[in-house]
Amino acid sequence: MAVELLVSCMNANVRELVEKMHIASHAVIVDQCGETGEETFDLPTGTITAVYREERGVGRSRNLALERSGQAICVFSDEDIVYEDGYAEKIQAEFDAHPEADGLLFQVDVDPSRKTYQNDSFGPVGKMNCGRYPAYSMAFRRDKLMAAGVRYSLLFGGGARFSNGEDSLFIRDCLSAGLKLYKTPVRIGEEIPRPSTWFSGYHEKFFFDRGVLYHFLYGKLAFLWGFRFTFTKRKVMCTEIPWYKAYGLLMQGVKEGKRIKAEGIDA
């Protein structure tokens, strides 16, 4: 089974990016650079396909990378991930060890201030804990993912109408399609800190967009998960906007999510 990274980036020098990320496998790199084109070059460890596009949007670029991929195992990635030596072999070995897994969520270390998950053991991933995993932790058997027909949302994420949540929706859709996902403590790399492409503070749009996301994620339970989110994190997120106002904004977003879905638009 060959491993292929699916990298989403913006305005990158692709050859320098390959070196910076320590890419040592096949890779499809989609560069949202304002131009259209393509090039392919070989490394001793695999083939790099660089796809240049004018269109923006992280979901759009991830879907394109998936469509252009051709290896047995595809691994979603970002330009700020640096991979460990032997990462491809680790990924292959973990899939060999777990034939029951259609997808594995690997450990990628990040700065403590940005940490949303920590895989200390192997275990299943379900709809109640799918919201914590980023794209760069995800690896899939490509044939299973393509057969399930799951793709990234174009409504959420960098360059889209609503700011974030595309990874949670993607995992939810995988689970809804019947794919078996597991978390694993195997570490494959680390994130190098950089300014966020979507987060600009805990402002009104942040809470509103979170409400839209929660409607698509949790449906009728969005009000409960929204209350939990704003109340438990109020000391961090609600220094400028009181938590009850933040919750109100989130509920406005839930209503907007209902309206959007009623129009037949799904995430």
PDB file of C-alpha atoms in Angstrom:
ATOM      1  CA  MET A   1       0.000   0.000   0.000  1.00  0.00           C
ATOM      2  CA  ALA A   2       1.507   3.311  -1.079  1.00  0.00           C
ATOM      3  CA  VAL A   3       0.940   6.478   0.951  1.00  0.00           C
ATOM      4  CA  GLU A   4       0.029   9.783  -0.693  1.00  0.00           C
ATOM      5  CA  LEU A   5      -0.200  13.146   1.066  1.00  0.00           C
ATOM      6  CA  LEU A   6      -3.005  15.491  -0.014  1.00  0.00           C
ATOM      7  CA  VAL A   7      -1.705  18.972   0.776  1.00  0.00           C
ATOM      8  CA  SER A   8      -3.727  22.189   0.685  1.00  0.00           C
ATOM      9  CA  CYS A   9      -1.681  25.402   0.541  1.00  0.00           C
ATOM     10  CA  MET A  10      -1.735  28.999  -0.672  1.00  0.00           C
ATOM     11  CA  ASN A  11       0.860  30.861  -2.759  1.00  0.00           C
ATOM     12  CA  ALA A  12       3.597  28.337  -2.071  1.00  0.00           C
ATOM     13  CA  ASN A  13       6.852  27.473  -3.779  1.00  0.00           C
ATOM     14  CA  VAL A  14       5.986  23.799  -4.144  1.00  0.00           C
ATOM     15  CA  ARG A  15       9.543  22.463  -4.332  1.00  0.00           C
ATOM     16  CA  GLU A  16      10.537  24.399  -1.233  1.00  0.00           C
ATOM     17  CA  LEU A  17       7.371  23.244   0.504  1.00  0.00           C
ATOM     18  CA  VAL A  18       8.210  19.593  -0.164  1.00  0.00           C
ATOM     19  CA  GLU A  19      11.567  20.101   1.520  1.00  0.00           C
ATOM     20  CA  LYS A  20      10.138  22.094   4.429  1.00  0.00           C
ATOM     21  CA  MET A  21       7.457  19.493   5.169  1.00  0.00           C
ATOM     22  CA  HIS A  22       9.947  16.600   4.872  1.00  0.00           C
ATOM     23  CA  ILE A  23       7.712  14.911   2.319  1.00  0.00           C
ATOM     24  CA  ALA A  24       9.056  11.433   1.589  1.00  0.00           C
ATOM     25  CA  SER A  25       6.142   9.768  -0.217  1.00  0.00           C
ATOM     26  CA  HIS A  26       3.792  10.426  -3.092  1.00  0.00           C
ATOM     27  CA  ALA A  27       1.901  13.723  -2.749  1.00  0.00           C
ATOM     28  CA  VAL A  28      -0.742  15.820  -4.470  1.00  0.00           C
ATOM     29  CA  ILE A  29      -0.277  19.494  -3.607  1.00  0.00           C
ATOM     30  CA  VAL A  30      -3.068  21.925  -4.467  1.00  0.00           C
ATOM     31  CA  ASP A  31      -1.786  25.500  -4.421  1.00  0.00           C
ATOM     32  CA  GLN A  32      -4.461  28.213  -4.335  1.00  0.00           C
ATOM     33  CA  CYS A  33      -2.258  30.753  -6.042  1.00  0.00           C
ATOM     34  CA  GLY A  34      -4.469  32.686  -8.473  1.00  0.00           C
ATOM     35  CA  GLU A  35      -3.164  30.813 -11.509  1.00  0.00           C
ATOM     36  CA  THR A  36      -4.090  27.598 -13.292  1.00  0.00           C
ATOM     37  CA  GLY A  37      -1.624  24.897 -14.196  1.00  0.00           C
ATOM     38  CA  GLU A  38      -0.002  21.637 -13.217  1.00  0.00           C
ATOM     39  CA  GLU A  39       3.419  20.040 -12.951  1.00  0.00           C
ATOM     40  CA  THR A  40       4.756  16.662 -11.868  1.00  0.00           C
ATOM     41  CA  PHE A  41       8.195  15.781 -10.595  1.00  0.00           C
ATOM     42  CA  ASP A  42       9.747  12.718  -9.018  1.00  0.00           C
ATOM     43  CA  LEU A  43      11.557  12.246  -5.739  1.00  0.00           C
ATOM     44  CA  PRO A  44      13.452   9.097  -4.778  1.00  0.00           C
ATOM     45  CA  THR A  45      10.508   8.369  -2.457  1.00  0.00           C
ATOM     46  CA  GLY A  46       7.556   9.152  -4.732  1.00  0.00           C
ATOM     47  CA  THR A  47       5.882  11.378  -7.303  1.00  0.00           C
ATOM     48  CA  ILE A  48       4.798  14.937  -6.519  1.00  0.00           C
ATOM     49  CA  THR A  49       1.827  16.332  -8.446  1.00  0.00           C
ATOM     50  CA  ALA A  50       1.405  20.094  -8.059  1.00  0.00           C
ATOM     51  CA  VAL A  51      -1.979  21.496  -9.093  1.00  0.00           C
ATOM     52  CA  TYR A  52      -2.319  25.298  -9.314  1.00  0.00           C
ATOM     53  CA  ARG A  53      -5.756  26.885  -9.114  1.00  0.00           C
ATOM     54  CA  GLU A  54      -7.301  30.349  -9.104  1.00  0.00           C
ATOM     55  CA  GLU A  55     -10.241  29.274  -6.930  1.00  0.00           C
ATOM     56  CA  ARG A  56      -9.999  29.629  -3.153  1.00  0.00           C
ATOM     57  CA  GLY A  57     -11.463  27.462  -0.414  1.00  0.00           C
ATOM     58  CA  VAL A  58      -9.923  24.727   1.687  1.00  0.00           C
ATOM     59  CA  GLY A  59     -12.791  22.320   1.035  1.00  0.00           C
ATOM     60  CA  ARG A  60     -12.499  22.826  -2.708  1.00  0.00           C
ATOM     61  CA  SER A  61      -8.735  22.219  -2.630  1.00  0.00           C
ATOM     62  CA  ARG A  62      -9.017  19.073  -0.474  1.00  0.00           C
ATOM     63  CA  ASN A  63     -11.678  17.619  -2.772  1.00  0.00           C
ATOM     64  CA  LEU A  64      -9.531  18.325  -5.807  1.00  0.00           C
ATOM     65  CA  ALA A  65      -6.491  16.691  -4.195  1.00  0.00           C
ATOM     66  CA  LEU A  66      -8.567  13.620  -3.366  1.00  0.00           C
ATOM     67  CA  GLU A  67      -9.865  13.358  -6.929  1.00  0.00           C
ATOM     68  CA  ARG A  68      -6.325  13.612  -8.321  1.00  0.00           C
ATOM     69  CA  SER A  69      -4.876  11.078  -5.880  1.00  0.00           C
ATOM     70  CA  GLY A  70      -4.109   7.566  -7.039  1.00  0.00           C
ATOM     71  CA  GLN A  71      -2.462   5.646  -4.205  1.00  0.00           C
ATOM     72  CA  ALA A  72      -3.970   3.145  -1.764  1.00  0.00           C
ATOM     73  CA  ILE A  73      -3.727   5.370   1.324  1.00  0.00           C
ATOM     74  CA  CYS A  74      -4.472   9.090   1.200  1.00  0.00           C
ATOM     75  CA  VAL A  75      -3.453  11.407   4.032  1.00  0.00           C
ATOM     76  CA  PHE A  76      -4.913  14.912   4.325  1.00  0.00           C
ATOM     77  CA  SER A  77      -2.344  17.562   5.173  1.00  0.00           C
ATOM     78  CA  ASP A  78      -1.606  21.282   5.493  1.00  0.00           C
ATOM     79  CA  GLU A  79       1.461  23.295   4.565  1.00  0.00           C
ATOM     80  CA  ASP A  80       2.460  23.852   8.205  1.00  0.00           C
ATOM     81  CA  ILE A  81       2.934  20.151   9.026  1.00  0.00           C
ATOM     82  CA  VAL A  82       6.461  18.719   9.266  1.00  0.00           C
ATOM     83  CA  TYR A  83       6.625  14.945   9.018  1.00  0.00           C
ATOM     84  CA  GLU A  84       8.872  12.574  10.944  1.00  0.00           C
ATOM     85  CA  ASP A  85      11.353  10.322   9.227  1.00  0.00           C
ATOM     86  CA  GLY A  86       9.616   7.094   8.274  1.00  0.00           C
ATOM     87  CA  TYR A  87       6.087   8.525   8.514  1.00  0.00           C
ATOM     88  CA  ALA A  88       4.905   6.684   5.390  1.00  0.00           C
ATOM     89  CA  GLU A  89       6.118   3.362   6.739  1.00  0.00           C
ATOM     90  CA  LYS A  90       4.391   4.046  10.079  1.00  0.00           C
ATOM     91  CA  ILE A  91       1.110   4.807   8.327  1.00  0.00           C
ATOM     92  CA  GLN A  92       1.340   1.700   6.157  1.00  0.00           C
ATOM     93  CA  ALA A  93       2.185  -0.490   9.150  1.00  0.00           C
ATOM     94  CA  GLU A  94      -0.770   0.818  11.170  1.00  0.00           C
ATOM     95  CA  PHE A  95      -3.216   0.089   8.358  1.00  0.00           C
ATOM     96  CA  ASP A  96      -1.694  -3.388   7.978  1.00  0.00           C
ATOM     97  CA  ALA A  97      -2.174  -3.950  11.713  1.00  0.00           C
ATOM     98  CA  HIS A  98      -5.833  -2.842  11.596  1.00  0.00           C
ATOM     99  CA  PRO A  99      -7.612  -4.249   8.544  1.00  0.00           C
ATOM    100  CA  GLU A 100     -10.926  -3.324  10.174  1.00  0.00           C
ATOM    101  CA  ALA A 101     -10.127   0.395   9.809  1.00  0.00           C
ATOM    102  CA  ASP A 102     -11.302   2.349   6.772  1.00  0.00           C
ATOM    103  CA  GLY A 103      -9.673   5.463   8.234  1.00  0.00           C
ATOM    104  CA  LEU A 104      -7.119   6.172  10.957  1.00  0.00           C
ATOM    105  CA  LEU A 105      -6.636   9.428  12.860  1.00  0.00           C
ATOM    106  CA  PHE A 106      -2.942   9.750  13.721  1.00  0.00           C
ATOM    107  CA  GLN A 107      -1.195  11.826  16.369  1.00  0.00           C
ATOM    108  CA  VAL A 108       0.245  15.106  15.092  1.00  0.00           C
ATOM    109  CA  ASP A 109       1.630  17.335  17.835  1.00  0.00           C
ATOM    110  CA  VAL A 110       0.693  21.017  18.013  1.00  0.00           C
ATOM    111  CA  ASP A 111       1.332  23.957  20.314  1.00  0.00           C
ATOM    112  CA  PRO A 112      -0.542  23.428  23.631  1.00  0.00           C
ATOM    113  CA  SER A 113      -2.615  26.572  23.023  1.00  0.00           C
ATOM    114  CA  ARG A 114      -4.044  24.978  19.843  1.00  0.00           C
ATOM    115  CA  LYS A 115      -4.342  21.384  21.003  1.00  0.00           C
ATOM    116  CA  THR A 116      -7.775  19.869  20.473  1.00  0.00           C
ATOM    117  CA  TYR A 117      -6.933  16.184  20.801  1.00  0.00           C
ATOM    118  CA  GLN A 118      -4.402  13.742  22.221  1.00  0.00           C
ATOM    119  CA  ASN A 119      -4.374  10.101  21.151  1.00  0.00           C
ATOM    120  CA  ASP A 120      -3.051   8.075  24.060  1.00  0.00           C
ATOM    121  CA  SER A 121      -4.551   4.762  22.949  1.00  0.00           C
ATOM    122  CA  PHE A 122      -6.133   3.006  19.980  1.00  0.00           C
ATOM    123  CA  GLY A 123      -9.916   3.172  19.820  1.00  0.00           C
ATOM    124  CA  PRO A 124     -13.012   3.924  17.745  1.00  0.00           C
ATOM    125  CA  VAL A 125     -14.084   7.406  16.686  1.00  0.00           C
ATOM    126  CA  GLY A 126     -17.810   8.170  16.885  1.00  0.00           C
ATOM    127  CA  LYS A 127     -20.129  11.101  16.235  1.00  0.00           C
ATOM    128  CA  MET A 128     -19.855  12.326  19.825  1.00  0.00           C
ATOM    129  CA  ASN A 129     -16.072  12.792  19.680  1.00  0.00           C
ATOM    130  CA  CYS A 130     -15.543  13.619  16.007  1.00  0.00           C
ATOM    131  CA  GLY A 131     -15.355  17.384  16.552  1.00  0.00           C
ATOM    132  CA  ARG A 132     -11.832  17.466  17.919  1.00  0.00           C
ATOM    133  CA  TYR A 133      -9.800  16.035  15.047  1.00  0.00           C
ATOM    134  CA  PRO A 134      -8.094  18.203  12.390  1.00  0.00           C
ATOM    135  CA  ALA A 135      -7.679  17.258   8.742  1.00  0.00           C
ATOM    136  CA  TYR A 136      -3.960  16.632   9.107  1.00  0.00           C
ATOM    137  CA  SER A 137      -4.616  13.728  11.484  1.00  0.00           C
ATOM    138  CA  MET A 138      -6.714  11.831   8.915  1.00  0.00           C
ATOM    139  CA  ALA A 139      -5.638   8.962   6.678  1.00  0.00           C
ATOM    140  CA  PHE A 140      -7.982   6.756   4.640  1.00  0.00           C
ATOM    141  CA  ARG A 141      -8.065   3.726   2.428  1.00  0.00           C
ATOM    142  CA  ARG A 142      -8.770   5.622  -0.773  1.00  0.00           C
ATOM    143  CA  ASP A 143     -11.028   2.997  -2.323  1.00  0.00           C
ATOM    144  CA  LYS A 144     -13.283   3.000   0.743  1.00  0.00           C
ATOM    145  CA  LEU A 145     -13.490   6.793   0.866  1.00  0.00           C
ATOM    146  CA  MET A 146     -14.209   7.130  -2.843  1.00  0.00           C
ATOM    147  CA  ALA A 147     -16.871   4.408  -2.719  1.00  0.00           C
ATOM    148  CA  ALA A 148     -18.577   6.197   0.194  1.00  0.00           C
ATOM    149  CA  GLY A 149     -18.770   9.384  -1.873  1.00  0.00           C
ATOM    150  CA  VAL A 150     -17.805  11.637   1.062  1.00  0.00           C
ATOM    151  CA  ARG A 151     -16.364  15.035   0.177  1.00  0.00           C
ATOM    152  CA  TYR A 152     -15.433  18.215   2.021  1.00  0.00           C
ATOM    153  CA  SER A 153     -18.057  20.903   2.597  1.00  0.00           C
ATOM    154  CA  LEU A 154     -17.826  24.047   0.501  1.00  0.00           C
ATOM    155  CA  LEU A 155     -19.839  26.019   3.084  1.00  0.00           C
ATOM    156  CA  PHE A 156     -17.291  25.860   5.904  1.00  0.00           C
ATOM    157  CA  GLY A 157     -13.561  26.484   6.268  1.00  0.00           C
ATOM    158  CA  GLY A 158     -10.971  28.949   5.031  1.00  0.00           C
ATOM    159  CA  GLY A 159     -12.197  30.780   1.944  1.00  0.00           C
ATOM    160  CA  ALA A 160     -15.811  29.663   2.481  1.00  0.00           C
ATOM    161  CA  ARG A 161     -18.922  31.467   3.752  1.00  0.00           C
ATOM    162  CA  PHE A 162     -18.595  30.160   7.322  1.00  0.00           C
ATOM    163  CA  SER A 163     -15.284  30.169   9.074  1.00  0.00           C
ATOM    164  CA  ASN A 164     -14.535  26.634  10.277  1.00  0.00           C
ATOM    165  CA  GLY A 165     -15.856  23.182  11.101  1.00  0.00           C
ATOM    166  CA  GLU A 166     -15.231  21.467   7.777  1.00  0.00           C
ATOM    167  CA  ASP A 167     -13.116  18.727   9.371  1.00  0.00           C
ATOM    168  CA  SER A 168     -15.806  17.811  11.915  1.00  0.00           C
ATOM    169  CA  LEU A 169     -18.427  17.666   9.172  1.00  0.00           C
ATOM    170  CA  PHE A 170     -16.186  15.501   7.024  1.00  0.00           C
ATOM    171  CA  ILE A 171     -15.655  12.956   9.803  1.00  0.00           C
ATOM    172  CA  ARG A 172     -19.374  12.977  10.620  1.00  0.00           C
ATOM    173  CA  ASP A 173     -20.202  12.288   6.987  1.00  0.00           C
ATOM    174  CA  CYS A 174     -17.675   9.441   6.904  1.00  0.00           C
ATOM    175  CA  LEU A 175     -19.320   7.854   9.934  1.00  0.00           C
ATOM    176  CA  SER A 176     -22.806   8.382   8.502  1.00  0.00           C
ATOM    177  CA  ALA A 177     -21.661   6.639   5.314  1.00  0.00           C
ATOM    178  CA  GLY A 178     -20.657   3.603   7.367  1.00  0.00           C
ATOM    179  CA  LEU A 179     -16.883   4.044   7.318  1.00  0.00           C
ATOM    180  CA  LYS A 180     -15.053   2.635  10.346  1.00  0.00           C
ATOM    181  CA  LEU A 181     -12.706   5.212  11.866  1.00  0.00           C
ATOM    182  CA  TYR A 182     -10.199   4.742  14.683  1.00  0.00           C
ATOM    183  CA  LYS A 183      -7.774   6.951  16.550  1.00  0.00           C
ATOM    184  CA  THR A 184      -4.217   5.775  17.013  1.00  0.00           C
ATOM    185  CA  PRO A 185      -1.366   7.036  19.225  1.00  0.00           C
ATOM    186  CA  VAL A 186       1.166   6.607  16.404  1.00  0.00           C
ATOM    187  CA  ARG A 187       2.878   9.983  15.920  1.00  0.00           C
ATOM    188  CA  ILE A 188       3.702  11.038  12.361  1.00  0.00           C
ATOM    189  CA  GLY A 189       4.688  14.705  12.661  1.00  0.00           C
ATOM    190  CA  GLU A 190       4.134  18.108  14.210  1.00  0.00           C
ATOM    191  CA  GLU A 191       2.543  21.422  13.328  1.00  0.00           C
ATOM    192  CA  ILE A 192       4.789  24.467  12.977  1.00  0.00           C
ATOM    193  CA  PRO A 193       2.868  27.467  14.422  1.00  0.00           C
ATOM    194  CA  ARG A 194       1.777  30.185  12.003  1.00  0.00           C
ATOM    195  CA  PRO A 195      -0.992  32.819  11.947  1.00  0.00           C
ATOM    196  CA  SER A 196      -4.409  31.255  11.487  1.00  0.00           C
ATOM    197  CA  THR A 197      -6.021  31.626   8.075  1.00  0.00           C
ATOM    198  CA  TRP A 198      -9.511  31.804   9.601  1.00  0.00           C
ATOM    199  CA  PHE A 199      -9.387  32.719  13.309  1.00  0.00           C
ATOM    200  CA  SER A 200      -9.354  36.455  14.062  1.00  0.00           C
ATOM    201  CA  GLY A 201     -10.814  36.513  17.562  1.00  0.00           C
ATOM    202  CA  TYR A 202     -13.915  35.622  19.548  1.00  0.00           C
ATOM    203  CA  HIS A 203     -16.142  38.136  17.819  1.00  0.00           C
ATOM    204  CA  GLU A 204     -19.786  38.025  16.764  1.00  0.00           C
ATOM    205  CA  LYS A 205     -19.090  36.173  13.501  1.00  0.00           C
ATOM    206  CA  PHE A 206     -17.141  33.504  15.382  1.00  0.00           C
ATOM    207  CA  PHE A 207     -20.134  32.575  17.562  1.00  0.00           C
ATOM    208  CA  PHE A 208     -22.673  32.973  14.740  1.00  0.00           C
ATOM    209  CA  ASP A 209     -20.684  30.688  12.432  1.00  0.00           C
ATOM    210  CA  ARG A 210     -20.312  28.153  15.234  1.00  0.00           C
ATOM    211  CA  GLY A 211     -24.100  28.080  15.539  1.00  0.00           C
ATOM    212  CA  VAL A 212     -24.534  27.339  11.836  1.00  0.00           C
ATOM    213  CA  LEU A 213     -22.003  24.529  12.178  1.00  0.00           C
ATOM    214  CA  TYR A 214     -23.716  23.087  15.254  1.00  0.00           C
ATOM    215  CA  HIS A 215     -27.034  22.861  13.416  1.00  0.00           C
ATOM    216  CA  PHE A 216     -25.427  20.737  10.705  1.00  0.00           C
ATOM    217  CA  LEU A 217     -23.485  18.671  13.237  1.00  0.00           C
ATOM    218  CA  TYR A 218     -26.039  18.136  15.998  1.00  0.00           C
ATOM    219  CA  GLY A 219     -29.468  19.002  14.618  1.00  0.00           C
ATOM    220  CA  LYS A 220     -32.052  19.306  17.409  1.00  0.00           C
ATOM    221  CA  LEU A 221     -29.322  19.036  20.050  1.00  0.00           C
ATOM    222  CA  ALA A 222     -27.495  22.137  18.742  1.00  0.00           C
ATOM    223  CA  PHE A 223     -28.944  24.300  21.543  1.00  0.00           C
ATOM    224  CA  LEU A 224     -27.519  21.946  24.183  1.00  0.00           C
ATOM    225  CA  TRP A 225     -24.071  21.624  22.626  1.00  0.00           C
ATOM    226  CA  GLY A 226     -24.005  25.381  22.024  1.00  0.00           C
ATOM    227  CA  PHE A 227     -24.781  26.079  25.679  1.00  0.00           C
ATOM    228  CA  ARG A 228     -22.064  23.680  26.780  1.00  0.00           C
ATOM    229  CA  PHE A 229     -19.550  25.236  24.387  1.00  0.00           C
ATOM    230  CA  THR A 230     -20.123  28.866  25.383  1.00  0.00           C
ATOM    231  CA  PHE A 231     -20.562  28.261  29.121  1.00  0.00           C
ATOM    232  CA  THR A 232     -17.648  25.919  29.765  1.00  0.00           C
ATOM    233  CA  LYS A 233     -15.239  28.060  27.689  1.00  0.00           C
ATOM    234  CA  ARG A 234     -16.560  31.444  28.825  1.00  0.00           C
ATOM    235  CA  LYS A 235     -13.397  32.414  30.748  1.00  0.00           C
ATOM    236  CA  VAL A 236     -11.347  32.115  27.570  1.00  0.00           C
ATOM    237  CA  MET A 237     -13.784  33.158  24.859  1.00  0.00           C
ATOM    238  CA  CYS A 238     -16.088  35.645  26.573  1.00  0.00           C
ATOM    239  CA  THR A 239     -13.813  38.400  27.833  1.00  0.00           C
ATOM    240  CA  GLU A 240     -15.330  40.959  25.423  1.00  0.00           C
ATOM    241  CA  ILE A 241     -18.708  39.408  24.632  1.00  0.00           C
ATOM    242  CA  PRO A 242     -20.647  38.116  27.693  1.00  0.00           C
ATOM    243  CA  TRP A 243     -21.260  34.389  27.486  1.00  0.00           C
ATOM    244  CA  TYR A 244     -25.056  34.796  27.388  1.00  0.00           C
ATOM    245  CA  LYS A 245     -24.730  37.130  24.390  1.00  0.00           C
ATOM    246  CA  ALA A 246     -22.292  34.689  22.799  1.00  0.00           C
ATOM    247  CA  TYR A 247     -24.856  31.940  23.273  1.00  0.00           C
ATOM    248  CA  GLY A 248     -27.535  34.166  21.730  1.00  0.00           C
ATOM    249  CA  LEU A 249     -25.340  34.761  18.688  1.00  0.00           C
ATOM    250  CA  LEU A 250     -24.714  31.046  18.415  1.00  0.00           C
ATOM    251  CA  MET A 251     -28.461  30.372  18.486  1.00  0.00           C
ATOM    252  CA  GLN A 252     -28.949  32.946  15.714  1.00  0.00           C
ATOM    253  CA  GLY A 253     -26.461  30.885  13.729  1.00  0.00           C
ATOM    254  CA  VAL A 254     -28.441  27.727  14.456  1.00  0.00           C
ATOM    255  CA  LYS A 255     -31.533  29.401  12.983  1.00  0.00           C
ATOM    256  CA  GLU A 256     -29.534  30.401   9.921  1.00  0.00           C
ATOM    257  CA  GLY A 257     -28.368  26.809   9.558  1.00  0.00           C
ATOM    258  CA  LYS A 258     -31.981  25.630   9.657  1.00  0.00           C
ATOM    259  CA  ARG A 259     -32.909  28.179   6.982  1.00  0.00           C
ATOM    260  CA  ILE A 260     -30.041  27.118   4.732  1.00  0.00           C
ATOM    261  CA  LYS A 261     -30.869  23.450   5.084  1.00  0.00           C
ATOM    262  CA  ALA A 262     -34.569  24.127   4.429  1.00  0.00           C
ATOM    263  CA  GLU A 263     -33.520  25.580   1.064  1.00  0.00           C
ATOM    264  CA  GLY A 264     -32.035  22.225   0.187  1.00  0.00           C
ATOM    265  CA  ILE A 265     -28.422  23.255   0.742  1.00  0.00           C
ATOM    266  CA  ASP A 266     -26.499  20.699   2.793  1.00  0.00           C
ATOM    267  CA  ALA A 267     -23.033  20.959   4.241  1.00  0.00           C
TER     268      ALA A 267
END
